[in-house]
Amino acid sequence: MKPSIPKGTRDFGPTEVLKRRYIIDTIRKVYEEYGYQPLETPAMENLNTLMGKYGDEGDKLLFRVLNQGQKVKKADLTALEEGNLAKFSNSLAERGLRYDLTIPFARYVVMNQHQLTFPFKRYQIQPVWRGDRPQKGRYREFFQCDADVVGSNSLLNEAELVQVFNKVYSQLDISVTVRLNNRKVLAGIADVIGCEEKMMDITIAIDKLDKIGLEGVQKELSNRGLGDDEIKEVSNFLAIEGDIPTKLSQLENLLATSETGMKGVAELKTLFHYISQVAIQVDVELDVTLARGLNYYTGTIFEVVANDVKMGSISGGGRYDDLTGTFGLPGVSGVGISFGLDRVYDVMEELGKFETISINTTQAMFINFGGETEAFAFKCLQELRKAGVPAEIYPDNAKMKKQMKYANTKQIPFVIFTGSEEMETGMLGIKNMETGEQEKVAVNELVNYLA
Amino acid sequence: MKPSIPKGTRDFGPTEVLKRRYIIDTIRKVYEEYGYQPLETPAMENLNTLMGKYGDEGDKLLFRVLNQGQKVKKADLTALEEGNLAKFSNSLAERGLRYDLTIPFARYVVMNQHQLTFPFKRYQIQPVWRGDRPQKGRYREFFQCDADVVGSNSLLNEAELVQVFNKVYSQLDISVTVRLNNRKVLAGIADVIGCEEKMMDITIAIDKLDKIGLEGVQKELSNRGLGDDEIKEVSNFLAIEGDIPTKLSQLENLLATSETGMKGVAELKTLFHYISQVAIQVDVELDVTLARGLNYYTGTIFEVVANDVKMGSISGGGRYDDLTGTFGLPGVSGVGISFGLDRVYDVMEELGKFETISINTTQAMFINFGGETEAFAFKCLQELRKAGVPAEIYPDNAKMKKQMKYANTKQIPFVIFTGSEEMETGMLGIKNMETGEQEKVAVNELVNYLA
């Protein structure tokens, strides 16, 4: 039997784990600097927690965990006969794998509402699972890195999340643009053209601007039932340009008759004012065409793109008015962001940003010549360990070539020789694996030499 | 709808995550100091990778992931009718959740055998899932922290793993005993009493010594078909005592006629010699009754127990001759250990070892008085952030009581007041939340004051 792993999943070997950890640690550290606290939820959730939260498509893509033992007897065979495979599947499973980190967070907040102090700022960095068709950059198991604050309406939270983007991407040395918009502004457009009920249609069409261009959007709006005048007004809105104050004042003109729209503009004004008070290295833009798809955002929306790599958004987020209502706790507003670990990883790989990161932890390896020289090497090794220097001894008295290959593969910078001559003199041979240079160093000088 | 989580699973709030991380980071750092490199494998494995690897019980306890979409049409209804629920279940699932970290490691080694350099030292810290009946200390999702080296027969590896136990538990400040034995010694006993084929029976009986006492073991041996003379010989073996050299020489006498047994004794001698060459703070014992249950070990076996807390073994491990044979790569010997995160956590909790660990990351919080004082506080906050001091501003202009409660719950050590008076004078009020003392500090002195 030739072993394999499920489609869309991956093993991460040492190098990949260390690169991924570098990104995760950077994000985690910044989240904590901004007062976000860690939360971890189980991989399995009850299916009734997950179902109906991600649309029909999501219900389909959820991984269900088969019930165990006698419980599978409850299989709904009538549903199977009738071809109702969803119903049949649901009769076999009570649990599903986590599909995102937001719903488990909402579930946690509701379950612990009486113990938690609000505003509650949590971050969560865990894998999620989706039965999507695997393709380049899309996996069935992937990590999300979320931070959310719930129980606070203040736009200071949004400003701080922009700072988080700024700090993380500055530290990862990736040049990015943070795009901001507000869902109330999008609602305002529908409002002023008298198509409130078409807000979703308009949002979906606008969201495609990057991909299909202005004409494409106009065509889509027409398909979705908007008249020429209305399409023209939407187009005016999409044509807004200039610096941020200019854009904001144009928005104010266009949205003057919409209360919701004006509220959106006011929120953007406040947010940009906060942002102007702090040092930001990354580009921050007001992008009135930013829509962030079909999700539940109701206020500010964020999106981050890499400036030097062609790749969709690498981070996103927004404010939602009612995260926990579905679990029986209405009126809890929050705002959150998420980093797509795989995309950030790919961007860093493409920009060569990992080249300076050490994928090795072992600083020195002792060659094993067996017998009493092995015992001597083992003793010398303890000196390094006592000093906290990560070091190894090759465990077997194998051929030199094999031992050197091991050190090479692991990119161990120094190899130490402790043959019988070295044992007598107490002067060890040290080879710098990068330069090839070899020197003699006394045992008690070893730690200093390597430091 | 009142939300809940599946039986046997847990949410980990901020405090628990930070405590667990403290243990995990300690283990990880020591593993890396000893040259072990990280590996991560997917949560889902193909069922044929997992099935038949953990005994009948394991096959039952595996969590299966239901096939998606049309595939559930392949349900084996005949098997369901016949009451063959295992067969029915297997017709609905091609994937299962990781049950331990050893089989995925073996699978990884075989899949990557041509890229890997042996010996390959890897560690892996990830959750596993088992459908066991949940009870105190037993969960359906729990973390394992494994390290294994494959492709080396050297007992230096075993000695180093004892050092790993020593270093981890010293750093965690838990007093432990490391018990050592060798499976070949157990085989040797079966050998000398002429019951080679009863080795498993003898092992299983001996394994229960702690629980059922000598008489119980004798009764079990009798039930398992051993005669009185044989039981007497096993009892002699169990009666071995004294310091390690004494025990070893008694073993040599008892096992003199068994080649396998003598090989086991020789391995123990070598291992204890290596261990005697290094500084070990924890207790290390030769426990000839140690058997480590029904698993696949063939050489050295390890077990670690806490000296001051009643709790089963908190770490274990051993050497296996053929880890990867089941996946088509025979003859790869290895040795590995595992830390049970939950048990280590419980021991530390019981011993009060977490009390000295900071569960807080935020160093200071600015009270939010709204308006221009908020802007001033926000500006001052940036000074702390620039200096890398984790700090927050309460995001809303809420009642003082609410803001103080937030700081208290998060155990934030300092709260900073920036009202209009402080804004004018530039002297901020700082309250030490532990002592209750309040002082005035200039903005540019803030970082120093908190450091």
XYZ file of C-alpha atoms in Angstrom, chain B:
451
model
C -31.422 27.906 20.625
C -28.925 27.503 23.446
C -25.513 26.852 21.938
C -23.245 24.087 23.239
C -20.139 22.161 22.203
C -19.771 18.438 21.521
C -19.318 16.152 24.533
C -15.684 15.602 25.403
C -14.459 18.793 23.724
C -13.441 22.057 25.352
C -13.076 25.758 24.711
C -9.877 27.274 26.032
C -10.273 30.848 27.183
C -7.356 33.296 27.448
C -6.031 32.018 30.796
C -6.099 28.371 29.760
C -4.510 29.080 26.385
C -1.660 30.980 28.047
C -1.054 28.227 30.606
C -1.146 25.549 27.936
C 1.158 27.605 25.759
C 3.635 27.866 28.631
C 3.860 24.061 28.775
C 3.945 23.625 25.006
C 6.641 26.274 24.545
C 8.774 24.648 27.220
C 8.531 21.233 25.563
C 9.071 22.662 22.101
C 12.133 24.617 23.091
C 13.772 21.586 24.695
C 12.939 19.396 21.704
C 14.597 21.947 19.449
C 17.649 22.230 21.696
C 18.071 18.498 21.180
C 17.885 18.754 17.398
C 14.282 17.688 16.861
C 12.552 19.521 14.021
C 8.866 20.374 13.776
C 6.379 18.490 11.610
C 2.672 19.169 11.166
C 0.294 16.767 9.452
C -3.336 17.298 8.429
C -6.197 16.691 10.862
C -7.789 14.373 8.307
C -6.018 11.240 7.122
C -7.268 8.692 4.627
C -9.128 6.000 6.548
C -6.936 3.275 5.074
C -3.928 4.986 6.676
C -5.607 4.786 10.090
C -7.617 1.557 10.024
C -6.097 -1.523 11.617
C -3.330 0.452 13.298
C -4.878 0.852 16.747
C -6.553 -2.525 17.284
C -10.297 -3.237 17.041
C -11.007 -0.737 19.796
C -9.143 1.961 17.876
C -11.057 1.247 14.665
C -14.234 1.785 16.639
C -13.068 4.991 18.307
C -11.828 6.644 15.113
C -13.856 9.664 14.072
C -14.867 9.189 10.444
C -15.515 12.156 8.179
C -18.678 11.664 6.153
C -18.162 11.673 2.381
C -19.601 14.694 0.632
C -22.246 15.202 -2.015
C -23.130 12.324 -4.325
C -20.681 9.942 -2.679
C -23.052 9.109 0.180
C -25.153 7.266 -2.422
C -22.600 4.475 -2.083
C -23.927 3.673 1.396
C -23.732 -0.107 1.879
C -27.363 -0.715 2.827
C -26.904 -4.481 2.898
C -24.315 -4.082 5.625
C -26.754 -1.854 7.529
C -29.507 -4.453 7.189
C -27.167 -7.177 8.388
C -26.249 -5.043 11.386
C -22.631 -4.738 10.215
C -22.418 -1.118 11.313
C -18.640 -0.916 10.883
C -18.936 -1.913 7.225
C -21.864 0.477 6.747
C -19.876 3.324 8.343
C -16.832 2.608 6.220
C -18.937 2.776 3.065
C -19.806 6.371 3.987
C -16.359 7.681 4.861
C -12.961 7.759 3.179
C -11.277 9.996 5.735
C -10.863 9.990 9.480
C -9.504 12.341 12.113
C -5.924 11.866 13.353
C -5.970 9.351 16.230
C -2.359 9.784 17.335
C 0.799 11.431 15.983
C 2.819 8.251 15.418
C 0.965 6.762 12.452
C 0.818 10.090 10.563
C 4.567 10.423 11.241
C 5.221 6.925 9.858
C 3.074 7.760 6.833
C 5.017 10.996 6.312
C 8.384 9.239 6.555
C 7.364 6.666 3.947
C 5.929 9.299 1.587
C 9.066 11.433 1.886
C 11.705 8.710 2.321
C 13.720 9.858 -0.703
C 13.840 13.498 0.377
C 14.568 12.932 4.066
C 18.040 12.529 5.532
C 18.198 9.830 8.184
C 18.321 9.734 11.131
C 15.272 11.954 11.001
C 14.442 13.667 14.276
C 11.006 15.227 14.335
C 8.693 16.596 16.965
C 4.993 17.193 16.566
C 2.571 18.999 18.880
C -0.989 18.746 17.602
C -4.461 17.672 18.679
C -5.776 14.131 18.152
C -9.341 12.860 18.313
C -10.773 9.715 19.848
C -14.410 8.735 20.350
C -13.794 7.464 23.886
C -16.490 7.910 26.504
C -15.592 11.289 28.030
C -14.672 11.251 31.720
C -12.445 13.136 34.162
C -9.137 13.749 32.416
C -10.234 11.999 29.225
C -11.331 14.087 26.281
C -12.341 13.478 22.694
C -9.973 16.165 21.487
C -6.615 16.411 23.204
C -3.044 17.416 22.429
C -0.061 15.122 22.126
C 3.521 16.373 22.173
C 5.677 13.742 20.495
C 9.343 13.496 19.563
C 10.772 10.588 17.596
C 14.032 9.775 15.887
C 13.921 7.156 13.149
C 16.759 5.496 11.271
C 19.175 5.124 14.190
C 19.712 2.160 16.502
C 22.005 4.022 18.886
C 21.042 4.051 22.551
C 22.436 7.575 22.701
C 18.995 8.551 21.415
C 17.347 6.975 24.439
C 19.825 8.694 26.772
C 19.048 12.039 25.169
C 15.315 11.476 25.520
C 15.876 10.921 29.256
C 17.706 14.250 29.210
C 14.704 15.795 27.467
C 12.396 14.519 30.232
C 14.872 15.856 32.776
C 15.079 19.302 31.236
C 11.371 19.741 30.535
C 10.257 18.693 34.005
C 13.021 20.669 35.694
C 11.916 23.757 33.800
C 8.261 23.111 34.630
C 9.387 22.611 38.241
C 7.614 19.248 38.579
C 9.347 16.533 40.611
C 9.144 13.298 38.589
C 10.505 9.784 38.345
C 11.556 8.426 34.969
C 11.031 4.666 34.894
C 12.989 2.629 32.370
C 12.764 -0.943 31.189
C 13.389 -2.929 28.025
C 10.878 -5.079 26.188
C 13.613 -7.625 25.421
C 13.926 -8.222 29.160
C 10.213 -9.006 29.298
C 10.594 -11.280 26.277
C 13.550 -12.893 28.044
C 11.402 -13.947 30.988
C 8.890 -15.653 28.717
C 11.929 -17.183 27.069
C 13.597 -18.642 30.182
C 10.380 -20.134 31.490
C 9.772 -21.673 28.089
C 6.643 -19.694 27.307
C 7.826 -17.525 24.440
C 4.369 -17.564 22.892
C 2.973 -16.254 26.184
C 5.120 -13.119 26.198
C 2.106 -10.872 25.520
C 0.073 -12.540 28.282
C 2.913 -12.130 30.733
C 3.431 -8.507 29.703
C -0.240 -7.677 30.092
C -0.375 -9.284 33.530
C 2.823 -7.606 34.758
C 1.563 -4.261 33.478
C -1.215 -4.451 36.074
C 1.117 -4.913 39.071
C 0.561 -1.323 40.261
C -3.187 -1.772 40.175
C -3.808 -5.347 41.331
C -0.689 -6.245 43.352
C 1.506 -9.344 43.188
C -1.268 -11.780 44.079
C -3.500 -10.312 41.432
C -0.776 -10.687 38.827
C -0.216 -14.300 39.868
C -3.917 -15.021 39.553
C -4.029 -13.361 36.136
C -1.011 -15.387 34.997
C -2.754 -18.534 36.149
C -5.903 -17.531 34.262
C -3.760 -16.968 31.215
C -2.545 -20.579 31.378
C 0.804 -20.390 33.213
C 1.712 -23.233 35.579
C 2.795 -22.791 39.202
C 6.525 -23.129 38.441
C 6.285 -20.553 35.696
C 4.357 -18.177 37.905
C 7.037 -18.619 40.582
C 9.753 -17.669 38.109
C 7.861 -14.584 37.007
C 7.429 -13.700 40.698
C 11.182 -14.009 41.305
C 11.674 -11.607 38.475
C 9.166 -9.147 39.906
C 10.947 -9.351 43.274
C 14.210 -7.951 41.918
C 15.332 -4.953 43.931
C 18.273 -2.809 44.921
C 20.139 -0.041 43.135
C 20.470 -0.081 39.370
C 23.756 -2.114 39.155
C 22.331 -4.674 41.605
C 19.124 -5.021 39.634
C 21.077 -5.381 36.398
C 23.246 -8.170 37.798
C 20.208 -9.986 39.204
C 18.615 -9.714 35.767
C 21.756 -11.143 34.191
C 21.494 -14.168 36.479
C 17.820 -14.752 35.847
C 18.016 -14.275 32.102
C 21.355 -16.022 31.476
C 19.802 -18.655 29.215
C 17.869 -16.213 27.017
C 19.723 -14.525 24.186
C 16.996 -11.911 23.789
C 16.868 -11.320 27.531
C 20.649 -10.820 27.736
C 20.471 -8.406 24.809
C 17.880 -6.434 26.739
C 20.119 -6.336 29.808
C 23.074 -5.231 27.683
C 20.986 -2.409 26.192
C 19.907 -1.283 29.653
C 23.552 -1.314 30.791
C 24.617 0.845 27.879
C 21.727 3.227 28.422
C 22.415 3.621 32.145
C 26.070 4.162 31.376
C 25.207 7.023 29.034
C 22.822 8.472 31.600
C 25.524 8.312 34.289
C 27.680 10.578 32.142
C 25.262 13.504 32.249
C 23.727 15.634 34.959
C 20.184 14.484 35.704
C 18.083 16.119 38.436
C 14.995 13.905 38.183
C 14.834 10.393 39.635
C 15.671 7.662 37.136
C 14.695 4.090 37.972
C 15.045 0.676 36.428
C 11.558 -0.801 36.799
C 11.512 -4.393 35.570
C 7.731 -4.467 35.978
C 7.221 -1.635 33.529
C 5.466 -2.962 30.427
C 3.621 -0.031 28.734
C 0.605 -2.095 27.721
C -0.182 -3.546 24.367
C 1.807 -1.356 22.025
C 4.453 -1.970 19.432
C 7.611 -1.301 21.470
C 10.489 -3.754 21.035
C 13.362 -2.239 23.052
C 13.677 0.489 25.668
C 10.452 1.647 27.292
C 9.971 4.873 29.254
C 7.363 6.101 31.644
C 7.288 9.272 33.729
C 5.202 9.765 36.871
C 4.833 12.856 39.043
C 6.224 12.302 42.539
C 3.831 14.592 44.393
C 0.524 14.060 42.587
C -1.521 10.892 42.195
C -2.049 10.610 38.468
C -1.138 7.913 35.940
C 1.949 8.363 33.768
C 2.379 11.899 32.437
C 4.874 10.931 29.729
C 5.866 7.716 28.051
C 7.586 6.222 25.070
C 9.863 3.546 23.761
C 11.784 2.006 20.887
C 10.080 0.196 18.029
C 11.859 -1.936 15.445
C 9.512 -1.434 12.590
C 7.498 1.766 12.527
C 7.005 2.113 8.796
C 6.737 -1.512 7.650
C 2.963 -1.270 7.499
C 3.357 1.425 4.812
C 5.887 -0.570 2.793
C 9.206 0.622 4.253
C 10.481 -2.155 6.540
C 13.466 -2.107 8.861
C 13.318 1.503 10.055
C 13.942 1.467 13.782
C 13.131 4.404 15.950
C 12.536 5.633 19.447
C 10.122 8.252 20.659
C 8.445 9.878 23.623
C 5.229 11.775 24.241
C 4.046 14.306 26.803
C 0.388 14.222 27.763
C -0.433 17.935 27.750
C -3.662 17.634 29.732
C -2.113 15.535 32.476
C 0.928 17.787 32.767
C -1.492 20.722 32.940
C -3.521 19.067 35.697
C -0.363 18.250 37.685
C 0.819 21.856 37.430
C -2.593 23.146 38.425
C -2.683 20.809 41.450
C 0.815 21.859 42.527
C 0.034 25.555 42.048
C 2.824 25.926 39.490
C 0.851 28.335 37.343
C 0.554 30.935 40.073
C 3.795 32.589 39.094
C 2.951 32.704 35.391
C 1.585 35.955 34.055
C -1.706 35.410 32.261
C -1.772 38.993 31.206
C -0.036 40.649 28.324
C -1.362 44.212 28.508
C 0.834 46.369 30.765
C -1.259 49.503 30.963
C -4.722 50.750 30.051
C -5.771 54.331 29.376
C -9.135 55.351 30.778
C -11.342 56.868 28.075
C -12.962 60.197 29.050
C -14.120 60.903 25.486
C -13.718 64.015 23.362
C -10.346 65.663 23.105
C -9.018 63.882 26.189
C -9.637 60.627 24.290
C -7.535 61.972 21.432
C -4.834 62.917 23.927
C -4.925 59.452 25.559
C -4.773 57.823 22.139
C -1.688 59.881 21.341
C 0.023 59.006 24.642
C -0.790 55.335 24.042
C 1.277 55.433 20.855
C 4.371 56.286 22.915
C 4.020 52.988 24.754
C 3.365 51.032 21.585
C 6.355 52.584 19.863
C 8.467 51.283 22.744
C 6.897 47.828 22.384
C 4.919 48.034 25.630
C 1.605 46.176 25.184
C -1.045 48.721 26.085
C -4.685 49.538 25.460
C -7.171 52.352 25.586
C -10.683 51.503 26.719
C -12.483 52.024 23.406
C -15.650 53.734 24.677
C -16.298 56.676 26.955
C -18.051 54.373 29.408
C -18.659 54.723 33.142
C -15.467 54.660 35.194
C -16.691 51.604 37.086
C -17.088 49.642 33.881
C -13.666 50.668 32.624
C -12.000 49.723 35.913
C -13.789 46.376 35.926
C -12.383 45.669 32.472
C -8.838 46.459 33.662
C -9.354 44.307 36.756
C -10.645 41.291 34.877
C -7.730 41.418 32.470
C -5.349 41.846 35.413
C -3.831 44.904 33.767
C -1.233 46.157 36.275
C -1.458 49.910 35.537
C -4.352 52.195 34.666
C -3.600 55.650 33.264
C -5.779 58.749 33.611
C -5.681 61.496 31.015
C -8.459 63.912 31.947
C -8.475 67.593 30.991
C -6.228 68.507 33.923
C -3.665 65.867 32.962
C -3.886 67.095 29.376
C -3.045 70.650 30.429
C -0.191 69.781 32.744
C 1.169 66.856 30.700
C 1.408 64.894 33.957
C -0.596 61.684 33.709
C -2.192 59.894 36.637
C -1.034 56.289 36.967
C -2.708 53.854 39.283
C -0.952 50.672 40.358
C -3.823 48.212 40.345
C -2.192 45.879 42.837
C -1.197 48.362 45.519
C -3.846 50.964 44.731
C -1.166 53.685 44.813
C -1.513 56.575 42.426
C 1.249 58.767 41.035
C 1.767 61.570 38.530
C 4.123 60.833 35.648
C 5.137 62.958 32.668
C 4.220 61.594 29.228
C 7.832 61.207 28.189
C 8.588 59.325 31.422
C 5.797 56.804 30.863
C 7.853 54.103 29.197
C 10.554 54.259 31.859
C 8.013 54.251 34.642
C 6.350 51.094 33.357
C 9.674 49.345 32.674
